[in-house]
Amino acid sequence: MDANDTKLRGLKACTVCASAKVRCDMVLGQKRCTRCERLNKECVSQPRGSHSRRSHSKGGTCARDDLRRLESKFDSVANLLSSSSTTALPSITIATHPRKASSATNSSSQTPPETQSPIHALFSFPLSSGSHRLAYKMLETYRQEMMPLFPFVWLGLDETPETLFQERPMLYMAFMVVTCQENIEVQQELAQKYREEIGRRIWTLTEKNLQLLQGILVFLAWYQTHWVLGHQLSNLMYTAMSLVTELGLDKEPSSGTRTAPGVLTEITKKQEPQPVRTNDERRCHLGVFWLNSLLRICVKDIVPMPSRPSINNSCSILEAGLESPWDTYLVQLVKIQLVASSISATLYQDLERNEAQISHTLFMATSHVERQVQDLGATLHQGSRLQAPLTMSFHMLQVYLYKIGIDERLHEPPNPNLLSSSDPSPHTLRCSYLLVSCLNAVKAVIENFLLLKSPTILSMPYSYWIQMGHCINMFSRLLVTHSTLWDPNLVTGIHDFTSTLERVAVKIEGAMREGAGMTPPRYLPSMFNQMRGKLIDICGKVGESSKAMAQGYVGTPTAPESFDTGNMIMDEETEALLFSFLGEGDFL
């Protein structure tokens, strides 16, 4: 192809370059383009009219054909849209990012389904007018009734359902789950969707932010609302603890040292100024620590969350600032669990060793920690509304301290001559003191529960229910403990136990009746409906076990070989009746 001819024709590409859809470069004086020269191919120019527009025949035949094809495409798109509109939209239509919604999400969630009731459309964004009104009432329920009992996740007065859903969707959904008390079935549906969303955001989207941690903390705090979906208590607790570590909430910004852990990425990582901890971050960190400590005391021996200096520092900052009217109550709850951590480190770590006997220096350690508990009790004070829950938590701390006296190894001193009934030894007196003190603390927890008003019982977090469950468990263990050092019939009895559980059942049933008459109604989870029958069965089993232990005891510190120690308190079926709603897993 002559370069001069190609220039006159407008520098069109040769046939070889045109078929390959690449640029055709010509050099003056050459007969072939650069590419054909390199490939040693024949370079032939394209015929005239290769890129000219098609000439339309008279009557616009080609134009009509194009129009028909375009109309056919429109018809197919219209049919596709009409068929997809009949399918149900996803219930959770929130953005993947907390502030920015993806185009796919927006296209499917601009208009909530009109067929859904307001309570079913609480997870669809934007909210319909009915869902907005309902969500606003539910946020008010959390703010007025629930947040004072769990002040670790603060909800400001300026928060609206729309802004909360758009900016902090996981926290918004957690609020909707725990406050959806007018329909228990819908509450379980929302809880199941929330569990699925937690897994999607953490494991699929690898999210790590404060609003996700706050949502999980609220969801975990009212664990009884979704307990029936399957036991996830430990998983949720460890997830919250890992988020605290990932977000660095357990350390102060200036706490880094040259000996801190680090890998190769730390060498090239750009050092940026660390922001100052916000009060919301501090409350959230303290909330995870508080729940972790209570679960270890009442439910199962999970990995403890370290009581770092940042916890004391956060308590001091919140107590001095008083940004929230409930911060004082929050700090006092945390201080109680800090003392519980001290009790665990001082007393119970030694009990984990499988020794035949416990060193009697344990009595000295118990007296030392007891003074810490007494000093703490003198500083606790709160308004009338929260005084009963606070006192309940303090007496739970005493139960944790004194229940060490139930350990049978304390009832077997090295020298049996110390067990003279006519002249009690200091060992005997001290063991009896621990058991009586434990019984009194158990009764004090239950008495403070009976002082609670019905709205408080309807709003109680899971942490208060497990305190009640653990105290009833300790009460039953005290009844079936018989030894030279302890005869429960001298200070209590099965009738005392039965009447106490009867009062608890009456209190809960009264709160449930009052909640059913509220507008909108507030119901407890379905597991509470058979409360009285469960407690009656428990009383019967404990009475039988106590009688068997009393008959089998013949004045020695150990039970006869014929007595099955595995049934000392209750069988698995009976124990499940009690703790199916008041706890989960292994019990201390």
mmCIF file of N, CA and C in Angstrom, residues 440-552:
data_model
loop_
_atom_site.group_PDB
_atom_site.id
_atom_site.type_symbol
_atom_site.label_atom_id
_atom_site.label_comp_id
_atom_site.label_asym_id
_atom_site.label_seq_id
_atom_site.Cartn_x
_atom_site.Cartn_y
_atom_site.Cartn_z
ATOM 1 N N ASN A 440 -27.089 -16.075 103.539
ATOM 2 C CA ASN A 440 -27.652 -14.739 103.730
ATOM 3 C C ASN A 440 -27.513 -13.888 102.468
ATOM 4 N N ALA A 441 -26.375 -14.014 101.780
ATOM 5 C CA ALA A 441 -26.177 -13.246 100.550
ATOM 6 C C ALA A 441 -27.131 -13.715 99.458
ATOM 7 N N VAL A 442 -27.344 -15.025 99.367
ATOM 8 C CA VAL A 442 -28.288 -15.561 98.387
ATOM 9 C C VAL A 442 -29.682 -15.004 98.637
ATOM 10 N N LYS A 443 -30.118 -15.034 99.890
ATOM 11 C CA LYS A 443 -31.446 -14.507 100.210
ATOM 12 C C LYS A 443 -31.531 -13.011 99.941
ATOM 13 N N ALA A 444 -30.431 -12.283 100.158
ATOM 14 C CA ALA A 444 -30.439 -10.840 99.910
ATOM 15 C C ALA A 444 -30.601 -10.538 98.426
ATOM 16 N N VAL A 445 -29.960 -11.321 97.566
ATOM 17 C CA VAL A 445 -30.131 -11.129 96.121
ATOM 18 C C VAL A 445 -31.587 -11.332 95.733
ATOM 19 N N ILE A 446 -32.186 -12.403 96.239
ATOM 20 C CA ILE A 446 -33.578 -12.702 95.889
ATOM 21 C C ILE A 446 -34.518 -11.640 96.442
ATOM 22 N N GLU A 447 -34.268 -11.164 97.656
ATOM 23 C CA GLU A 447 -35.121 -10.130 98.243
ATOM 24 C C GLU A 447 -35.059 -8.840 97.435
ATOM 25 N N ASN A 448 -33.890 -8.478 96.950
ATOM 26 C CA ASN A 448 -33.783 -7.274 96.125
ATOM 27 C C ASN A 448 -34.463 -7.459 94.778
ATOM 28 N N PHE A 449 -34.444 -8.672 94.244
ATOM 29 C CA PHE A 449 -35.197 -8.934 93.025
ATOM 30 C C PHE A 449 -36.687 -8.734 93.259
ATOM 31 N N LEU A 450 -37.180 -9.164 94.411
ATOM 32 C CA LEU A 450 -38.603 -9.026 94.721
ATOM 33 C C LEU A 450 -39.011 -7.575 94.926
ATOM 34 N N LEU A 451 -38.039 -6.674 95.121
ATOM 35 C CA LEU A 451 -38.340 -5.252 95.262
ATOM 36 C C LEU A 451 -38.496 -4.547 93.917
ATOM 37 N N LEU A 452 -38.110 -5.201 92.838
ATOM 38 C CA LEU A 452 -38.163 -4.573 91.523
ATOM 39 C C LEU A 452 -39.606 -4.384 91.076
ATOM 40 N N LYS A 453 -39.842 -3.294 90.358
ATOM 41 C CA LYS A 453 -41.164 -3.040 89.804
ATOM 42 C C LYS A 453 -41.330 -3.800 88.491
ATOM 43 N N SER A 454 -42.573 -3.953 88.081
ATOM 44 C CA SER A 454 -42.862 -4.756 86.889
ATOM 45 C C SER A 454 -42.173 -4.233 85.629
ATOM 46 N N PRO A 455 -42.190 -2.907 85.334
ATOM 47 C CA PRO A 455 -41.471 -2.442 84.136
ATOM 48 C C PRO A 455 -39.990 -2.781 84.164
ATOM 49 N N THR A 456 -39.394 -2.789 85.356
ATOM 50 C CA THR A 456 -37.979 -3.151 85.462
ATOM 51 C C THR A 456 -37.766 -4.624 85.147
ATOM 52 N N ILE A 457 -38.645 -5.489 85.644
ATOM 53 C CA ILE A 457 -38.524 -6.923 85.356
ATOM 54 C C ILE A 457 -38.701 -7.187 83.865
ATOM 55 N N LEU A 458 -39.620 -6.471 83.228
ATOM 56 C CA LEU A 458 -39.834 -6.641 81.794
ATOM 57 C C LEU A 458 -38.652 -6.142 80.975
ATOM 58 N N SER A 459 -37.831 -5.266 81.553
ATOM 59 C CA SER A 459 -36.705 -4.669 80.831
ATOM 60 C C SER A 459 -35.363 -5.252 81.233
ATOM 61 N N MET A 460 -35.335 -6.178 82.183
ATOM 62 C CA MET A 460 -34.072 -6.649 82.746
ATOM 63 C C MET A 460 -33.191 -7.322 81.705
ATOM 64 N N PRO A 461 -31.900 -6.951 81.658
ATOM 65 C CA PRO A 461 -30.962 -7.678 80.797
ATOM 66 C C PRO A 461 -30.728 -9.094 81.302
ATOM 67 N N TYR A 462 -30.135 -9.879 80.454
ATOM 68 C CA TYR A 462 -29.823 -11.275 80.767
ATOM 69 C C TYR A 462 -28.916 -11.388 81.983
ATOM 70 N N SER A 463 -28.049 -10.401 82.187
ATOM 71 C CA SER A 463 -27.086 -10.458 83.290
ATOM 72 C C SER A 463 -27.774 -10.512 84.645
ATOM 73 N N TYR A 464 -28.950 -9.909 84.797
ATOM 74 C CA TYR A 464 -29.664 -9.967 86.076
ATOM 75 C C TYR A 464 -30.395 -11.299 86.242
ATOM 76 N N TRP A 465 -30.887 -11.850 85.149
ATOM 77 C CA TRP A 465 -31.550 -13.151 85.229
ATOM 78 C C TRP A 465 -30.568 -14.242 85.626
ATOM 79 N N ILE A 466 -29.342 -14.195 85.093
ATOM 80 C CA ILE A 466 -28.386 -15.247 85.447
ATOM 81 C C ILE A 466 -27.913 -15.096 86.890
ATOM 82 N N GLN A 467 -27.935 -13.881 87.433
ATOM 83 C CA GLN A 467 -27.633 -13.724 88.857
ATOM 84 C C GLN A 467 -28.696 -14.418 89.705
ATOM 85 N N MET A 468 -29.960 -14.257 89.313
ATOM 86 C CA MET A 468 -31.027 -14.953 90.023
ATOM 87 C C MET A 468 -30.877 -16.469 89.895
ATOM 88 N N GLY A 469 -30.601 -16.941 88.693
ATOM 89 C CA GLY A 469 -30.445 -18.372 88.486
ATOM 90 C C GLY A 469 -29.303 -18.953 89.288
ATOM 91 N N HIS A 470 -28.194 -18.238 89.346
ATOM 92 C CA HIS A 470 -27.042 -18.741 90.097
ATOM 93 C C HIS A 470 -27.338 -18.764 91.598
ATOM 94 N N CYS A 471 -28.059 -17.769 92.084
ATOM 95 C CA CYS A 471 -28.387 -17.743 93.515
ATOM 96 C C CYS A 471 -29.330 -18.885 93.889
ATOM 97 N N ILE A 472 -30.310 -19.179 93.051
ATOM 98 C CA ILE A 472 -31.189 -20.315 93.323
ATOM 99 C C ILE A 472 -30.388 -21.614 93.303
ATOM 100 N N ASN A 473 -29.431 -21.689 92.398
ATOM 101 C CA ASN A 473 -28.558 -22.861 92.352
ATOM 102 C C ASN A 473 -27.758 -23.001 93.644
ATOM 103 N N MET A 474 -27.194 -21.893 94.128
ATOM 104 C CA MET A 474 -26.427 -21.939 95.372
ATOM 105 C C MET A 474 -27.325 -22.289 96.565
ATOM 106 N N PHE A 475 -28.557 -21.782 96.556
ATOM 107 C CA PHE A 475 -29.517 -22.109 97.610
ATOM 108 C C PHE A 475 -29.734 -23.625 97.648
ATOM 109 N N SER A 476 -29.929 -24.227 96.481
ATOM 110 C CA SER A 476 -30.162 -25.673 96.436
ATOM 111 C C SER A 476 -28.933 -26.444 96.890
ATOM 112 N N ARG A 477 -27.747 -25.975 96.558
ATOM 113 C CA ARG A 477 -26.529 -26.674 96.972
ATOM 114 C C ARG A 477 -26.326 -26.585 98.486
ATOM 115 N N LEU A 478 -26.693 -25.451 99.054
ATOM 116 C CA LEU A 478 -26.590 -25.333 100.512
ATOM 117 C C LEU A 478 -27.546 -26.289 101.211
ATOM 118 N N LEU A 479 -28.709 -26.526 100.610
ATOM 119 C CA LEU A 479 -29.687 -27.424 101.220
ATOM 120 C C LEU A 479 -29.230 -28.877 101.207
ATOM 121 N N VAL A 480 -28.470 -29.272 100.207
ATOM 122 C CA VAL A 480 -28.070 -30.675 100.102
ATOM 123 C C VAL A 480 -26.666 -30.906 100.641
ATOM 124 N N THR A 481 -26.052 -29.868 101.201
ATOM 125 C CA THR A 481 -24.732 -30.024 101.814
ATOM 126 C C THR A 481 -24.911 -30.400 103.277
ATOM 127 N N HIS A 482 -24.468 -31.582 103.651
ATOM 128 C CA HIS A 482 -24.555 -32.059 105.031
ATOM 129 C C HIS A 482 -23.178 -32.559 105.450
ATOM 130 N N SER A 483 -22.680 -32.032 106.541
ATOM 131 C CA SER A 483 -21.398 -32.476 107.079
ATOM 132 C C SER A 483 -21.356 -32.108 108.552
ATOM 133 N N THR A 484 -20.262 -32.467 109.188
ATOM 134 C CA THR A 484 -20.089 -32.093 110.597
ATOM 135 C C THR A 484 -20.076 -30.587 110.760
ATOM 136 N N LEU A 485 -19.622 -29.887 109.712
ATOM 137 C CA LEU A 485 -19.502 -28.435 109.803
ATOM 138 C C LEU A 485 -20.791 -27.714 109.444
ATOM 139 N N TRP A 486 -21.767 -28.408 108.884
ATOM 140 C CA TRP A 486 -22.923 -27.705 108.344
ATOM 141 C C TRP A 486 -24.146 -28.596 108.357
ATOM 142 N N ASP A 487 -25.176 -28.110 109.037
ATOM 143 C CA ASP A 487 -26.486 -28.746 108.992
ATOM 144 C C ASP A 487 -27.470 -27.679 108.541
ATOM 145 N N PRO A 488 -27.916 -27.715 107.280
ATOM 146 C CA PRO A 488 -28.771 -26.641 106.771
ATOM 147 C C PRO A 488 -30.087 -26.513 107.519
ATOM 148 N N ASN A 489 -30.564 -27.584 108.154
ATOM 149 C CA ASN A 489 -31.844 -27.522 108.848
ATOM 150 C C ASN A 489 -31.809 -26.602 110.064
ATOM 151 N N LEU A 490 -30.611 -26.246 110.524
ATOM 152 C CA LEU A 490 -30.512 -25.336 111.661
ATOM 153 C C LEU A 490 -30.790 -23.889 111.271
ATOM 154 N N VAL A 491 -30.574 -23.527 110.017
ATOM 155 C CA VAL A 491 -30.739 -22.134 109.593
ATOM 156 C C VAL A 491 -31.754 -21.969 108.472
ATOM 157 N N THR A 492 -32.077 -23.038 107.779
ATOM 158 C CA THR A 492 -33.041 -22.946 106.688
ATOM 159 C C THR A 492 -33.646 -24.330 106.483
ATOM 160 N N GLY A 493 -34.360 -24.517 105.400
ATOM 161 C CA GLY A 493 -34.978 -25.808 105.133
ATOM 162 C C GLY A 493 -35.667 -25.793 103.793
ATOM 163 N N ILE A 494 -36.195 -26.938 103.410
ATOM 164 C CA ILE A 494 -36.843 -27.040 102.117
ATOM 165 C C ILE A 494 -38.087 -26.167 102.044
ATOM 166 N N HIS A 495 -38.754 -25.958 103.192
ATOM 167 C CA HIS A 495 -39.941 -25.094 103.181
ATOM 168 C C HIS A 495 -39.545 -23.647 102.899
ATOM 169 N N ASP A 496 -38.422 -23.231 103.441
ATOM 170 C CA ASP A 496 -37.917 -21.889 103.152
ATOM 171 C C ASP A 496 -37.591 -21.755 101.670
ATOM 172 N N PHE A 497 -36.975 -22.775 101.112
ATOM 173 C CA PHE A 497 -36.631 -22.769 99.686
ATOM 174 C C PHE A 497 -37.890 -22.726 98.828
ATOM 175 N N THR A 498 -38.885 -23.540 99.196
ATOM 176 C CA THR A 498 -40.123 -23.593 98.421
ATOM 177 C C THR A 498 -40.864 -22.266 98.455
ATOM 178 N N SER A 499 -40.982 -21.670 99.631
ATOM 179 C CA SER A 499 -41.694 -20.393 99.738
ATOM 180 C C SER A 499 -40.964 -19.287 98.986
ATOM 181 N N THR A 500 -39.629 -19.342 98.971
ATOM 182 C CA THR A 500 -38.861 -18.332 98.241
ATOM 183 C C THR A 500 -39.116 -18.428 96.744
ATOM 184 N N LEU A 501 -39.074 -19.639 96.206
ATOM 185 C CA LEU A 501 -39.332 -19.801 94.778
ATOM 186 C C LEU A 501 -40.775 -19.459 94.431
ATOM 187 N N GLU A 502 -41.693 -19.710 95.350
ATOM 188 C CA GLU A 502 -43.092 -19.338 95.121
ATOM 189 C C GLU A 502 -43.228 -17.828 94.986
ATOM 190 N N ARG A 503 -42.545 -17.092 95.826
ATOM 191 C CA ARG A 503 -42.578 -15.628 95.748
ATOM 192 C C ARG A 503 -41.955 -15.128 94.445
ATOM 193 N N VAL A 504 -40.893 -15.779 94.010
ATOM 194 C CA VAL A 504 -40.271 -15.398 92.738
ATOM 195 C C VAL A 504 -41.239 -15.626 91.584
ATOM 196 N N ALA A 505 -41.918 -16.776 91.586
ATOM 197 C CA ALA A 505 -42.870 -17.078 90.521
ATOM 198 C C ALA A 505 -44.017 -16.078 90.503
ATOM 199 N N VAL A 506 -44.540 -15.741 91.678
ATOM 200 C CA VAL A 506 -45.636 -14.769 91.762
ATOM 201 C C VAL A 506 -45.185 -13.409 91.237
ATOM 202 N N LYS A 507 -43.971 -13.017 91.562
ATOM 203 C CA LYS A 507 -43.452 -11.725 91.113
ATOM 204 C C LYS A 507 -43.344 -11.672 89.592
ATOM 205 N N ILE A 508 -42.801 -12.723 88.994
ATOM 206 C CA ILE A 508 -42.632 -12.737 87.541
ATOM 207 C C ILE A 508 -43.983 -12.809 86.842
ATOM 208 N N GLU A 509 -44.903 -13.628 87.361
ATOM 209 C CA GLU A 509 -46.227 -13.725 86.750
ATOM 210 C C GLU A 509 -46.973 -12.407 86.839
ATOM 211 N N GLY A 510 -46.829 -11.697 87.953
ATOM 212 C CA GLY A 510 -47.468 -10.388 88.076
ATOM 213 C C GLY A 510 -46.921 -9.396 87.070
ATOM 214 N N ALA A 511 -45.609 -9.407 86.857
ATOM 215 C CA ALA A 511 -45.015 -8.517 85.862
ATOM 216 C C ALA A 511 -45.493 -8.864 84.459
ATOM 217 N N MET A 512 -45.649 -10.152 84.176
ATOM 218 C CA MET A 512 -46.116 -10.564 82.855
ATOM 219 C C MET A 512 -47.561 -10.136 82.623
ATOM 220 N N ARG A 513 -48.405 -10.240 83.649
ATOM 221 C CA ARG A 513 -49.793 -9.786 83.498
ATOM 222 C C ARG A 513 -49.847 -8.280 83.285
ATOM 223 N N GLU A 514 -49.046 -7.551 84.030
ATOM 224 C CA GLU A 514 -49.039 -6.095 83.866
ATOM 225 C C GLU A 514 -48.509 -5.704 82.493
ATOM 226 N N GLY A 515 -47.488 -6.423 82.010
ATOM 227 C CA GLY A 515 -46.954 -6.126 80.684
ATOM 228 C C GLY A 515 -47.952 -6.406 79.581
ATOM 229 N N ALA A 516 -48.770 -7.449 79.730
ATOM 230 C CA ALA A 516 -49.769 -7.768 78.714
ATOM 231 C C ALA A 516 -50.835 -6.691 78.609
ATOM 232 N N GLY A 517 -51.054 -5.937 79.689
ATOM 233 C CA GLY A 517 -52.051 -4.876 79.667
ATOM 234 C C GLY A 517 -51.519 -3.529 79.243
ATOM 235 N N MET A 518 -50.239 -3.434 78.951
ATOM 236 C CA MET A 518 -49.656 -2.160 78.529
ATOM 237 C C MET A 518 -49.989 -1.882 77.075
ATOM 238 N N THR A 519 -49.813 -0.624 76.657
ATOM 239 C CA THR A 519 -50.032 -0.212 75.274
ATOM 240 C C THR A 519 -48.761 0.447 74.734
ATOM 241 N N PRO A 520 -48.067 -0.212 73.782
ATOM 242 C CA PRO A 520 -48.309 -1.571 73.290
ATOM 243 C C PRO A 520 -47.930 -2.601 74.346
ATOM 244 N N PRO A 521 -48.420 -3.823 74.213
ATOM 245 C CA PRO A 521 -48.114 -4.848 75.229
ATOM 246 C C PRO A 521 -46.636 -5.217 75.222
ATOM 247 N N ARG A 522 -46.166 -5.656 76.370
ATOM 248 C CA ARG A 522 -44.775 -6.097 76.514
ATOM 249 C C ARG A 522 -44.780 -7.506 77.115
ATOM 250 N N TYR A 523 -44.219 -8.441 76.377
ATOM 251 C CA TYR A 523 -44.198 -9.835 76.804
ATOM 252 C C TYR A 523 -42.762 -10.293 77.039
ATOM 253 N N LEU A 524 -42.587 -11.159 78.025
ATOM 254 C CA LEU A 524 -41.310 -11.824 78.223
ATOM 255 C C LEU A 524 -41.211 -13.008 77.263
ATOM 256 N N PRO A 525 -40.014 -13.499 76.977
ATOM 257 C CA PRO A 525 -39.877 -14.668 76.096
ATOM 258 C C PRO A 525 -40.706 -15.846 76.578
ATOM 259 N N SER A 526 -41.056 -16.724 75.647
ATOM 260 C CA SER A 526 -41.988 -17.818 75.931
ATOM 261 C C SER A 526 -41.480 -18.764 77.010
ATOM 262 N N MET A 527 -40.172 -18.799 77.261
ATOM 263 C CA MET A 527 -39.628 -19.713 78.268
ATOM 264 C C MET A 527 -40.129 -19.389 79.671
ATOM 265 N N PHE A 528 -40.641 -18.171 79.888
ATOM 266 C CA PHE A 528 -41.130 -17.780 81.204
ATOM 267 C C PHE A 528 -42.573 -18.214 81.443
ATOM 268 N N ASN A 529 -43.247 -18.718 80.417
ATOM 269 C CA ASN A 529 -44.664 -19.048 80.565
ATOM 270 C C ASN A 529 -44.892 -20.226 81.512
ATOM 271 N N GLN A 530 -43.968 -21.171 81.537
ATOM 272 C CA GLN A 530 -44.108 -22.345 82.403
ATOM 273 C C GLN A 530 -43.279 -22.200 83.678
ATOM 274 N N MET A 531 -43.105 -20.968 84.132
ATOM 275 C CA MET A 531 -42.231 -20.700 85.272
ATOM 276 C C MET A 531 -42.661 -21.459 86.522
ATOM 277 N N ARG A 532 -43.932 -21.355 86.881
ATOM 278 C CA ARG A 532 -44.378 -21.952 88.139
ATOM 279 C C ARG A 532 -44.186 -23.472 88.133
ATOM 280 N N GLY A 533 -44.565 -24.127 87.043
ATOM 281 C CA GLY A 533 -44.401 -25.569 86.979
ATOM 282 C C GLY A 533 -42.944 -25.993 87.081
ATOM 283 N N LYS A 534 -42.059 -25.236 86.455
ATOM 284 C CA LYS A 534 -40.635 -25.572 86.526
ATOM 285 C C LYS A 534 -40.116 -25.438 87.950
ATOM 286 N N LEU A 535 -40.502 -24.358 88.622
ATOM 287 C CA LEU A 535 -40.015 -24.143 89.983
ATOM 288 C C LEU A 535 -40.563 -25.195 90.944
ATOM 289 N N ILE A 536 -41.806 -25.641 90.725
ATOM 290 C CA ILE A 536 -42.364 -26.700 91.574
ATOM 291 C C ILE A 536 -41.567 -27.995 91.403
ATOM 292 N N ASP A 537 -41.240 -28.334 90.161
ATOM 293 C CA ASP A 537 -40.434 -29.534 89.920
ATOM 294 C C ASP A 537 -39.068 -29.423 90.584
ATOM 295 N N ILE A 538 -38.489 -28.236 90.521
ATOM 296 C CA ILE A 538 -37.175 -28.032 91.134
ATOM 297 C C ILE A 538 -37.260 -28.224 92.640
ATOM 298 N N CYS A 539 -38.288 -27.657 93.257
ATOM 299 C CA CYS A 539 -38.445 -27.809 94.711
ATOM 300 C C CYS A 539 -38.560 -29.281 95.100
ATOM 301 N N GLY A 540 -39.314 -30.049 94.326
ATOM 302 C CA GLY A 540 -39.464 -31.461 94.635
ATOM 303 C C GLY A 540 -38.152 -32.217 94.538
ATOM 304 N N LYS A 541 -37.394 -31.959 93.503
ATOM 305 C CA LYS A 541 -36.120 -32.651 93.323
ATOM 306 C C LYS A 541 -35.122 -32.276 94.413
ATOM 307 N N VAL A 542 -35.057 -30.986 94.749
ATOM 308 C CA VAL A 542 -34.121 -30.552 95.783
ATOM 309 C C VAL A 542 -34.508 -31.153 97.128
ATOM 310 N N GLY A 543 -35.822 -31.222 97.416
ATOM 311 C CA GLY A 543 -36.264 -31.820 98.668
ATOM 312 C C GLY A 543 -35.869 -33.280 98.773
ATOM 313 N N GLU A 544 -36.039 -34.036 97.686
ATOM 314 C CA GLU A 544 -35.650 -35.444 97.697
ATOM 315 C C GLU A 544 -34.144 -35.605 97.888
ATOM 316 N N SER A 545 -33.353 -34.780 97.201
ATOM 317 C CA SER A 545 -31.895 -34.883 97.324
ATOM 318 C C SER A 545 -31.434 -34.513 98.722
ATOM 319 N N SER A 546 -32.056 -33.478 99.299
ATOM 320 C CA SER A 546 -31.665 -33.061 100.646
ATOM 321 C C SER A 546 -31.984 -34.147 101.667
ATOM 322 N N LYS A 547 -33.150 -34.771 101.523
ATOM 323 C CA LYS A 547 -33.534 -35.842 102.451
ATOM 324 C C LYS A 547 -32.599 -37.038 102.320
ATOM 325 N N ALA A 548 -32.231 -37.370 101.070
ATOM 326 C CA ALA A 548 -31.329 -38.501 100.850
ATOM 327 C C ALA A 548 -29.959 -38.233 101.436
ATOM 328 N N MET A 549 -29.474 -37.022 101.310
ATOM 329 C CA MET A 549 -28.166 -36.688 101.866
ATOM 330 C C MET A 549 -28.201 -36.715 103.386
ATOM 331 N N ALA A 550 -29.292 -36.228 103.981
ATOM 332 C CA ALA A 550 -29.395 -36.230 105.443
ATOM 333 C C ALA A 550 -29.442 -37.652 105.987
ATOM 334 N N GLN A 551 -30.158 -38.555 105.306
ATOM 335 C CA GLN A 551 -30.227 -39.946 105.750
ATOM 336 C C GLN A 551 -28.913 -40.676 105.520
ATOM 337 N N GLY A 552 -28.214 -40.325 104.434
ATOM 338 C CA GLY A 552 -26.960 -41.001 104.138
ATOM 339 C C GLY A 552 -25.818 -40.510 104.975
#
